[in-house]
mmCIF file of C-alpha atoms in Angstrom:
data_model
loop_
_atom_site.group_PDB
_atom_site.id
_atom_site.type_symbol
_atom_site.label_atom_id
_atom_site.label_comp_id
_atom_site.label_asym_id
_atom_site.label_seq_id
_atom_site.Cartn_x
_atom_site.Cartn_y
_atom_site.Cartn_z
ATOM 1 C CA UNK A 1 87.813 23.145 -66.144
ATOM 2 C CA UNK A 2 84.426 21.448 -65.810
ATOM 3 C CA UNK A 3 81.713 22.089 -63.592
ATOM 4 C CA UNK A 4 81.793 20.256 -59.898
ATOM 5 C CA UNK A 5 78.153 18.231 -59.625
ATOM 6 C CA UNK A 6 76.329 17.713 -56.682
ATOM 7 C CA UNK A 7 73.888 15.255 -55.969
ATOM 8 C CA UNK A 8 70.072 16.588 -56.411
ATOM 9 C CA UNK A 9 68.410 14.407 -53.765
ATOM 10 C CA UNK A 10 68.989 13.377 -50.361
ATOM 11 C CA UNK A 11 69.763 10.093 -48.969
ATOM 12 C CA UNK A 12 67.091 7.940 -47.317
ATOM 13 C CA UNK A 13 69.132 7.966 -43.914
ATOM 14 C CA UNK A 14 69.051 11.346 -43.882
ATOM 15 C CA UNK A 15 65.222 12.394 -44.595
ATOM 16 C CA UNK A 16 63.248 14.342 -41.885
ATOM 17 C CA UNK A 17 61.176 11.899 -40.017
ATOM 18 C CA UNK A 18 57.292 11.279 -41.261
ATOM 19 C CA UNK A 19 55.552 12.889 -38.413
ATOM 20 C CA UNK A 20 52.187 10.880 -39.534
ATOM 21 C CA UNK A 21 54.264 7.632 -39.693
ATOM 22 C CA UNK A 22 52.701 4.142 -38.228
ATOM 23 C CA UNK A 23 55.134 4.647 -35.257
ATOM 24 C CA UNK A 24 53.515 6.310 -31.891
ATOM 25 C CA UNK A 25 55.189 8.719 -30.622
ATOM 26 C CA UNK A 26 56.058 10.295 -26.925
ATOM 27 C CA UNK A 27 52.991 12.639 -27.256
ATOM 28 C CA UNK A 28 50.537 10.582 -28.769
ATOM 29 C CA UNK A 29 50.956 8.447 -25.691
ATOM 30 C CA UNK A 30 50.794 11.313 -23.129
ATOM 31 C CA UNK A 31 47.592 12.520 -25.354
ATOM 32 C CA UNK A 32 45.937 8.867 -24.820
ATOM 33 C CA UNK A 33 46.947 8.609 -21.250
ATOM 34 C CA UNK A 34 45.669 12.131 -20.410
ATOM 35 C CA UNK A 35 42.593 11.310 -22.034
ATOM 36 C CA UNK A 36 41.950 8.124 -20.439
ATOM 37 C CA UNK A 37 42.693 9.609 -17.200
ATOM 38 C CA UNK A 38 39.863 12.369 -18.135
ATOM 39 C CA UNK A 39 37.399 9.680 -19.100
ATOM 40 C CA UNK A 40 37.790 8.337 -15.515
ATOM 41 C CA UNK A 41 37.889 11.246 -13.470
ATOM 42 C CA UNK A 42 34.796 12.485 -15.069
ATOM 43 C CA UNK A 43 33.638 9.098 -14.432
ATOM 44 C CA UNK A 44 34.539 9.205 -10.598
ATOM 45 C CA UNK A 45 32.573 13.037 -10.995
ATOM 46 C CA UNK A 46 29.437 11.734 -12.019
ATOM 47 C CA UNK A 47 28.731 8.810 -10.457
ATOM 48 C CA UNK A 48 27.810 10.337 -7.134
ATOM 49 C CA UNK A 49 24.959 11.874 -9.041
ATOM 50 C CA UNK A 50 24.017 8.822 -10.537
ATOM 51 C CA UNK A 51 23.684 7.040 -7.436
ATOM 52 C CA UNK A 52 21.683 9.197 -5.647
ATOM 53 C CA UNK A 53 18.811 8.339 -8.590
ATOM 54 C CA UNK A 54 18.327 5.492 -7.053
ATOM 55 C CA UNK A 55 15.561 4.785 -4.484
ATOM 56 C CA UNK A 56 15.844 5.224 -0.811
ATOM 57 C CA UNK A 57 14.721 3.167 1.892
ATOM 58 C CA UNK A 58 11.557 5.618 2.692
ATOM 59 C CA UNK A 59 10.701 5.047 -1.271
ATOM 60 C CA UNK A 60 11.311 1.795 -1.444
ATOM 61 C CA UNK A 61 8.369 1.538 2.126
ATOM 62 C CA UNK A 62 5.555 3.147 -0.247
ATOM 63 C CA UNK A 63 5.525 0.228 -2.517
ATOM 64 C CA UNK A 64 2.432 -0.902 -0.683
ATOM 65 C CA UNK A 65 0.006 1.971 0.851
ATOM 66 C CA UNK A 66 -2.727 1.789 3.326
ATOM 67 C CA UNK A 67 -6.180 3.784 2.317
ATOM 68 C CA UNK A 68 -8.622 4.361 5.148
ATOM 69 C CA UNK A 69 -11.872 4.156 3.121
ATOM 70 C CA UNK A 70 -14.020 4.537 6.447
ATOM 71 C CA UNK A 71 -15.563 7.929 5.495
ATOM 72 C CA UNK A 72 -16.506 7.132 1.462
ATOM 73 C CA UNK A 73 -20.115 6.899 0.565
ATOM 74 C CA UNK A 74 -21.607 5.206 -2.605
ATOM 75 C CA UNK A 75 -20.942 7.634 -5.529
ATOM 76 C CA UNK A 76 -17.919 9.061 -3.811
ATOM 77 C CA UNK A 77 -14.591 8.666 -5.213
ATOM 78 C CA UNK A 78 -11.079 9.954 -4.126
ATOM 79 C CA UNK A 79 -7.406 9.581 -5.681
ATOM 80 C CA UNK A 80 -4.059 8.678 -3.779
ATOM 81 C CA UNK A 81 -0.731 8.705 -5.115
ATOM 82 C CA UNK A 82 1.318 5.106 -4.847
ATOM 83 C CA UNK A 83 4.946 4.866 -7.074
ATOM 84 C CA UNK A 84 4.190 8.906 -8.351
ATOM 85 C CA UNK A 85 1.063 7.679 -9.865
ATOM 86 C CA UNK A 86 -2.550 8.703 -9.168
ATOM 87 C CA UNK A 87 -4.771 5.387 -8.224
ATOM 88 C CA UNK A 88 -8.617 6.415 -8.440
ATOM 89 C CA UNK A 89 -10.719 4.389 -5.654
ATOM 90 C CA UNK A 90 -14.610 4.451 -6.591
ATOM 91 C CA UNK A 91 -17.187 2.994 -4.385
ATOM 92 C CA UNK A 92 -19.576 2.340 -6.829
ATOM 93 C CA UNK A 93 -23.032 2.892 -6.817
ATOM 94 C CA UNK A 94 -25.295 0.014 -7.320
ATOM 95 C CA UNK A 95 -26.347 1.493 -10.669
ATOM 96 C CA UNK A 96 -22.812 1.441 -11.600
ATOM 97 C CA UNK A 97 -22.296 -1.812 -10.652
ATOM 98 C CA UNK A 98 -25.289 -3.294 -12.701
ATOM 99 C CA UNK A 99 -24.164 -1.107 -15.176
ATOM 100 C CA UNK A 100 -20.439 -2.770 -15.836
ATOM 101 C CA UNK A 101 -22.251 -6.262 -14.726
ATOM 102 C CA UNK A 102 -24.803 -6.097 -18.371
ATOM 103 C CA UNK A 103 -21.972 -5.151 -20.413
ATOM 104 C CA UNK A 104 -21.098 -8.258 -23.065
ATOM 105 C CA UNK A 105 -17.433 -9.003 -23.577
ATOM 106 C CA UNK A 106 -18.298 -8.854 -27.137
ATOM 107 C CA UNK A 107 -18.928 -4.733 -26.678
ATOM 108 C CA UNK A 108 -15.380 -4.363 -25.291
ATOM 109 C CA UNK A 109 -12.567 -2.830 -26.977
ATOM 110 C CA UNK A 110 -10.198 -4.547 -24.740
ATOM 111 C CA UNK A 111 -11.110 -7.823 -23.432
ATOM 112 C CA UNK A 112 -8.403 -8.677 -20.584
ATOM 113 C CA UNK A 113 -8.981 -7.376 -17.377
ATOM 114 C CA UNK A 114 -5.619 -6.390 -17.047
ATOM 115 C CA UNK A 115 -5.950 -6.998 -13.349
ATOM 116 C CA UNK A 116 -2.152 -8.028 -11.643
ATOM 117 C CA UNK A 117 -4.476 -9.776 -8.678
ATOM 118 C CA UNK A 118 -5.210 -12.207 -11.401
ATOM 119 C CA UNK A 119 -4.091 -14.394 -14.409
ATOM 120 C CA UNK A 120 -2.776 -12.272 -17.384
ATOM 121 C CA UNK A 121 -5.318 -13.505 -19.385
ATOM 122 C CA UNK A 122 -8.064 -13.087 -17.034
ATOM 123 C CA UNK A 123 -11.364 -11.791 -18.914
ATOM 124 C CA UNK A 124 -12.760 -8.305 -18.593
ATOM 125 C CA UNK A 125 -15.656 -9.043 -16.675
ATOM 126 C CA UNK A 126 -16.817 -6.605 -14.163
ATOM 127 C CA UNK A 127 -15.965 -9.385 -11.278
ATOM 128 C CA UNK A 128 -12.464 -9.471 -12.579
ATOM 129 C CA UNK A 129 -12.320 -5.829 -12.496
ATOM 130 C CA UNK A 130 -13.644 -4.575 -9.102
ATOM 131 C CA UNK A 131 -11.654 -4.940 -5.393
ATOM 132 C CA UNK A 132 -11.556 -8.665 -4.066
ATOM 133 C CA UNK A 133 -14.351 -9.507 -2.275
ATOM 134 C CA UNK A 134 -15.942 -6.055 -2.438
ATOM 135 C CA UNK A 135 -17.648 -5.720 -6.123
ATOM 136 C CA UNK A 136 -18.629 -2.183 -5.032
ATOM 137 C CA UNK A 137 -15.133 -0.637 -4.894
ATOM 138 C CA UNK A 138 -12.944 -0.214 -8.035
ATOM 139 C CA UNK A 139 -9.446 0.456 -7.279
ATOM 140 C CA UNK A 140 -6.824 1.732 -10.310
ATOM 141 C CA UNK A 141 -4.232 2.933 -11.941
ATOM 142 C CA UNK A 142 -5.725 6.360 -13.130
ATOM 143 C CA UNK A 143 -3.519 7.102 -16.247
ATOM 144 C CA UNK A 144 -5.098 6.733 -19.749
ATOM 145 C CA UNK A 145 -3.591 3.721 -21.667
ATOM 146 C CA UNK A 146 -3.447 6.095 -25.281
ATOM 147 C CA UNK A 147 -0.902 8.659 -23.950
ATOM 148 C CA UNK A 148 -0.688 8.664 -20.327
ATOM 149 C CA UNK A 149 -3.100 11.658 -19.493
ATOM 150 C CA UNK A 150 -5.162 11.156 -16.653
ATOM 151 C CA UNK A 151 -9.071 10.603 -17.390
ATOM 152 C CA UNK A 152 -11.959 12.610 -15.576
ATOM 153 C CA UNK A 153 -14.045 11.185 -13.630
ATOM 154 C CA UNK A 154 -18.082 10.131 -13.997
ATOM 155 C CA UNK A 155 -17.732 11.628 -17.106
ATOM 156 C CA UNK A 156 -18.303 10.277 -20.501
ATOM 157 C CA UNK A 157 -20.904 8.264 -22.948
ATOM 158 C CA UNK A 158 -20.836 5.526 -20.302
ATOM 159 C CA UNK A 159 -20.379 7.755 -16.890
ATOM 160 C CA UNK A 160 -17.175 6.611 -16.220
ATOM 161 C CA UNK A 161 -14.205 8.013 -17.300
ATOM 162 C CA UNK A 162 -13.234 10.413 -20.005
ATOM 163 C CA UNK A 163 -9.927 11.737 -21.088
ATOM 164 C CA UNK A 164 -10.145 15.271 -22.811
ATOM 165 C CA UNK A 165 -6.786 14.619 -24.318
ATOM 166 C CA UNK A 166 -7.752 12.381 -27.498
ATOM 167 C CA UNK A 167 -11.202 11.817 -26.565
ATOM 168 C CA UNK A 168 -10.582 8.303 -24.682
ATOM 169 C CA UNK A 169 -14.224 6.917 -23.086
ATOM 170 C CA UNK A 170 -13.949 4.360 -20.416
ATOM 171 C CA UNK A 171 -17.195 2.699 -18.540
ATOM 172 C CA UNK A 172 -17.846 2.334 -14.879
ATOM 173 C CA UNK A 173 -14.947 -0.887 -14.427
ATOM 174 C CA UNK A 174 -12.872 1.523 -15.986
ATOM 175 C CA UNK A 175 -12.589 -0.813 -19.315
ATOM 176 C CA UNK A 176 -12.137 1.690 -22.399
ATOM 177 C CA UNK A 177 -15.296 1.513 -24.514
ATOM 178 C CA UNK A 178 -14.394 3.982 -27.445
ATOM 179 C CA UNK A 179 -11.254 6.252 -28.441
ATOM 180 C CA UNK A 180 -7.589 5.784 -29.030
ATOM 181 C CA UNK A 181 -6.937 4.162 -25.557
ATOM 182 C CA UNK A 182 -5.950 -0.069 -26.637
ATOM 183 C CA UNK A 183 -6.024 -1.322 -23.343
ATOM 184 C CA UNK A 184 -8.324 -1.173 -20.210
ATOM 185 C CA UNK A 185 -7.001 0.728 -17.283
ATOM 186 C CA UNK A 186 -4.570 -0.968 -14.913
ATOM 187 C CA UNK A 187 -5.895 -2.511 -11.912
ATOM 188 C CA UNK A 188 -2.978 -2.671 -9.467
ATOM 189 C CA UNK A 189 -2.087 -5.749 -6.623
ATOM 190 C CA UNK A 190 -5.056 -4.884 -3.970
ATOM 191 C CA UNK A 191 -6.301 -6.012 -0.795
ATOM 192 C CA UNK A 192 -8.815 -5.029 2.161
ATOM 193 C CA UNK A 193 -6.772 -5.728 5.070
ATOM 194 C CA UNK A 194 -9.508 -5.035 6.689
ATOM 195 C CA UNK A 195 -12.973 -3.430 6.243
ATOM 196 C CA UNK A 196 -11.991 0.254 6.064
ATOM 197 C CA UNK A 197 -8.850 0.357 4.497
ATOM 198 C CA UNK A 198 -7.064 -1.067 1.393
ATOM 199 C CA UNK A 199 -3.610 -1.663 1.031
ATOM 200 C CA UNK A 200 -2.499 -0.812 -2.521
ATOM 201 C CA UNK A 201 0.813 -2.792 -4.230
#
């Protein structure tokens, strides 16, 4: 009597199903939809946080800031903050003034005044530089241009401002004269509203 034979492979309609197969199945939807939902509730989570970054009204009022310069003498100089950044106001002595006034263009580093009262271009002259109208105030931004340190004051080759960081010298219009600084410092919008104070932005 001969040997019964059975078939060594199984049919195709009867093969487990491919697991990895191009087919979704029921849980890789309910993985994508838990995930999305995730993605949005942690979205819903954080923007609370995000919004509350943003600028109030009492923030948005100290765009512009009133000085009261009444009480400053000539060589005196004092620093306010406007937008979290120091602004140095320096009423000038009329050395200082003379001083800035004799400088040539061609000695400066930087030749814009980089003045926002005035054209973009606007030359570094000490007239471009100092408060409208008032020559013998200079009003700005007090952060070195190199690195964003902030610069001592009557200090330096030129008596004007130095910054011990990287060795940044700027004159008495606060125009950088030698050192890693590339641009003069940033004279912000200004205006005397009247003859003691000075409204800053």
């Amino acid at each position: 009597m001969s040997a019964n034979t059975y078939p060594t492979t199984v049919p195709d309609s009867a093969a487990a199903p491919d697991p990895h197969g191009s087919e979704p199945s029921r849980r890789d939807f309910f993985v994508i939809a838990t995930g999305a939902a995730a993605v949005v509730a942690v979205a819903g989570l954080a923007w609370p946080f995000i919004d509350q970054m943003n600028p109030d009204a009492s923030a948005l009022a100290l765009a512009s800031i009133d000085v009261d310069i009444s009480a400053m003498e000539p060589g005196q100089s004092i620093t306010v903050m406007w937008r979290g950044k120091p602004v140095f106001i320096r009423y000038r002595t009329p050395e200082e003034v003379d001083a800035a006034k004799n400088t040539p263009l061609s000695d400066l580093k930087d030749p814009i005044a980089r003045n926002d009262n005035l054209e973009s271009n606007a030359p570094a002259t000490d007239e471009n530089r100092a408060a409208p109208g008032r020559e013998e105030f200079l009003v700005m931004v007090g952060i070195c241009t190199h690195l964003g340190c902030v610069p001592m004051g009557e200090a330096g080759d030129y008596n004007g401002w130095f910054c011990p960081c990287h060795g940044s010298v700027y004159d008495t219009a606060g125009r950088i004269r030698h050192g890693p600084a590339p641009e003069n410092m940033l004279i912000p919008t200004t205006a005397f509203s009247d003859d003691n104070t000075i409204t800053i932005g």
